[in-house]
Amino acid sequence: DAKTTQPPSMDCAEGRAANLPCNHSTISGNEYVYWYRQIHSQGPQYIIHGLKNNETNEMASLIITEDRKSSTLILPHATLRDTAVYYCIVGNAGNMLTFGGGTRLMVKP
Amino acid sequence: KAGVTQTPRYLIKTRGQQVTLSCSPISGHRSVSWYQQTPGQGLQFLFEYFSETQRNKGNFPGRFSGRQFSNSRSEMNVSTLELGDSALYLCASSRGGRGDEKLFFGSGTQLSVL
């Protein structure tokens, strides 16, 4: 699986949009971009995934660049409960994910 | 719909013992995968079972094994426990397709080896 690069930590003000970047320059054509998050002491939670097009669901939006070498996860109105570690993962074997270090997002009042 | 259930939630064992962890997937899900999470190594893939067969395997020693039953429930076993096996063990389930799949994780079993 391709590797990803994420900033180790980010802060965001409550109510503002949180934009989490991810670089995946070696992604291959059939690999998806997945985002999961993990709140302390819980299992990771699926957020969103995409292949080429931008995606949006009730939790977040995923913006994938045209060359697919990077993506951004957008939480439109961050709340304190969004404080978590966010993992960007690329792959095509949905059940065999390679997690990196993730980004620790701290949402502050 | 019930989520992924892992038992027990906490476990304390001593070196040399063996341990069995259990995972009940979401109803209708046929794939179960297992992950180990430690502060030093992060989240690492152990193996995946689909229809009672191991479909994928990570880079872990043979002391780590698993199985899946006909009702899709899965167990993982660690024999001859070492201190380094102390970790949060997470189970995830999915429908079992490829690529375009989302995983649903349980809350994990926290294993402490003394």
XYZ file of C-alpha atoms in Angstrom:
223
model
C 0.000 0.000 0.000
C 1.064 3.565 -0.632
C 2.298 5.600 2.285
C 0.771 8.819 3.511
C 2.183 11.913 5.164
C 0.131 13.908 7.644
C 1.035 16.699 10.055
C 1.366 15.241 13.559
C -0.953 17.770 15.161
C -3.337 20.618 14.400
C -5.540 22.987 16.360
C -8.931 24.300 15.346
C -11.348 26.723 16.987
C -14.758 25.347 17.856
C -17.309 26.190 15.169
C -14.698 26.777 12.505
C -13.845 24.447 9.642
C -11.035 21.971 10.242
C -8.978 21.214 7.148
C -6.730 18.184 7.530
C -4.187 17.630 4.733
C -2.714 14.357 3.551
C 0.004 13.673 0.989
C -0.007 10.365 -0.881
C 2.267 10.997 -3.823
C 2.835 7.300 -4.616
C -0.842 6.346 -4.773
C -1.678 3.992 -7.627
C -4.666 4.217 -9.916
C -6.895 1.690 -8.181
C -6.206 2.766 -4.619
C -8.812 4.554 -2.560
C -8.248 7.322 -0.020
C -9.860 6.533 3.327
C -10.206 8.658 6.424
C -10.779 7.266 9.890
C -10.589 8.883 13.284
C -9.907 7.508 16.722
C -11.077 9.040 19.932
C -9.053 8.018 22.957
C -9.554 4.407 24.053
C -12.059 3.649 21.318
C -11.769 1.811 18.027
C -11.253 3.855 14.858
C -14.386 5.274 13.261
C -14.892 5.432 9.515
C -15.395 8.977 8.206
C -15.291 8.980 4.421
C -13.466 7.554 1.409
C -13.046 8.307 -2.284
C -11.261 7.294 -5.437
C -11.064 10.305 -7.750
C -14.004 12.586 -7.154
C -14.688 14.783 -4.175
C -17.047 13.209 -1.678
C -19.350 14.557 1.013
C -21.368 12.866 3.708
C -23.005 13.884 6.958
C -19.681 13.931 8.784
C -17.210 15.520 6.402
C -16.064 16.381 2.897
C -13.118 14.854 1.093
C -11.279 16.858 -1.535
C -8.870 14.882 -3.734
C -6.540 16.767 -6.061
C -6.759 16.060 -9.763
C -3.416 14.228 -9.779
C -4.588 12.281 -6.686
C -1.303 12.947 -4.922
C -2.922 14.700 -1.999
C -6.264 15.148 -0.301
C -7.940 17.236 2.378
C -10.528 16.185 4.900
C -12.860 19.011 5.849
C -14.949 19.051 9.018
C -17.207 22.035 8.248
C -18.078 23.090 11.800
C -15.725 21.456 14.288
C -16.999 20.701 17.770
C -15.145 19.651 20.907
C -16.251 16.075 20.216
C -14.220 16.119 16.994
C -11.000 16.131 19.031
C -9.338 12.898 17.929
C -6.515 11.363 15.917
C -7.357 11.417 12.205
C -5.846 8.804 9.911
C -5.502 9.146 6.166
C -5.008 5.754 4.503
C -4.639 4.698 0.900
C -5.163 1.190 -0.428
C -7.389 -1.126 -2.394
C -7.830 -3.999 -0.003
C -10.581 -2.559 2.120
C -9.984 -4.821 5.057
C -6.218 -4.583 5.215
C -5.480 -1.001 6.086
C -2.024 0.410 6.716
C -2.329 3.101 9.361
C 0.310 5.792 9.721
C 0.799 8.156 12.616
C -2.237 10.295 11.862
C -2.966 13.908 12.813
C -3.960 14.714 16.363
C -6.681 17.352 15.999
C -7.408 19.470 19.043
C -10.614 21.500 18.864
C -10.487 24.397 21.294
C -13.358 26.452 22.726
C -28.183 -2.678 14.397
C -25.636 -3.824 16.976
C -22.030 -2.855 16.408
C -18.902 -4.947 16.555
C -18.573 -6.588 19.962
C -15.256 -7.594 21.473
C -14.785 -9.559 24.655
C -13.284 -9.287 27.138
C -12.681 -5.529 27.386
C -9.660 -5.932 29.647
C -7.341 -8.863 30.254
C -4.259 -9.385 32.393
C -1.954 -12.313 31.706
C 1.581 -13.323 32.605
C 4.461 -14.130 30.295
C 4.285 -17.584 28.756
C 0.525 -17.893 29.017
C -1.807 -17.920 26.082
C -4.896 -15.827 25.480
C -8.003 -15.980 23.297
C -9.912 -12.875 22.279
C -13.365 -12.883 20.756
C -15.066 -10.707 18.159
C -18.681 -10.703 17.006
C -19.116 -8.756 13.755
C -22.081 -6.716 12.647
C -24.908 -8.933 11.453
C -24.471 -9.747 7.779
C -20.777 -8.906 7.706
C -18.614 -11.772 6.515
C -15.156 -10.288 6.878
C -13.382 -9.862 10.190
C -9.944 -8.333 10.507
C -7.717 -7.892 13.534
C -5.334 -5.076 14.416
C -2.822 -4.500 17.188
C -2.306 -1.009 18.578
C 0.683 -0.055 20.713
C 2.072 3.383 21.589
C 5.325 2.599 19.806
C 4.132 0.879 16.614
C 0.688 2.389 16.186
C -2.078 0.403 14.512
C -0.836 -2.702 12.708
C -2.793 -5.212 10.653
C -2.685 -8.780 11.977
C -4.948 -10.820 9.681
C -8.305 -10.962 7.976
C -10.822 -13.776 7.758
C -13.590 -14.149 5.211
C -15.969 -17.108 5.078
C -13.897 -19.021 7.630
C -10.684 -18.664 5.601
C -7.725 -16.450 6.271
C -7.592 -14.092 3.308
C -4.805 -11.705 4.288
C -2.025 -11.796 6.842
C 0.205 -9.123 8.290
C 3.789 -9.404 9.430
C 3.379 -11.020 12.829
C 4.969 -14.209 14.221
C 3.168 -17.525 14.213
C 2.284 -17.112 17.895
C -0.564 -14.958 16.624
C -3.341 -16.963 15.051
C -7.020 -16.701 14.426
C -10.077 -18.426 13.154
C -13.561 -17.633 11.992
C -16.702 -19.625 12.579
C -19.616 -20.259 10.253
C -21.601 -17.444 11.905
C -18.695 -15.055 11.088
C -17.674 -14.670 14.710
C -13.905 -14.692 15.057
C -11.326 -15.457 17.685
C -7.671 -14.616 17.818
C -5.163 -16.484 19.919
C -1.754 -15.452 21.143
C 0.421 -18.209 22.544
C 3.514 -17.930 24.729
C 2.788 -14.338 25.632
C 5.632 -11.822 25.753
C 5.739 -8.449 27.499
C 5.702 -6.776 24.081
C 2.311 -8.289 23.321
C 0.721 -5.799 25.706
C -1.535 -3.798 23.439
C -5.041 -2.846 22.446
C -6.362 -5.520 20.079
C -9.021 -4.260 17.719
C -11.400 -6.206 15.585
C -13.147 -4.761 12.541
C -15.886 -6.125 10.337
C -17.124 -5.397 6.843
C -19.344 -6.955 4.219
C -16.283 -8.554 2.700
C -15.877 -6.922 -0.656
C -12.657 -5.450 -1.965
C -11.482 -1.898 -2.265
C -14.615 0.104 -1.828
C -15.328 -1.020 1.715
C -15.637 0.678 5.056
C -14.566 -1.030 8.256
C -16.498 -0.952 11.488
C -14.278 -1.333 14.536
C -15.058 -2.651 17.987
C -13.863 -0.960 21.171
C -11.023 -3.425 21.520
C -9.542 -5.697 24.152
C -6.814 -4.137 26.271
C -4.290 -6.889 27.005
C -1.645 -6.419 29.675
C 1.144 -8.974 29.937
C 3.025 -8.968 33.250
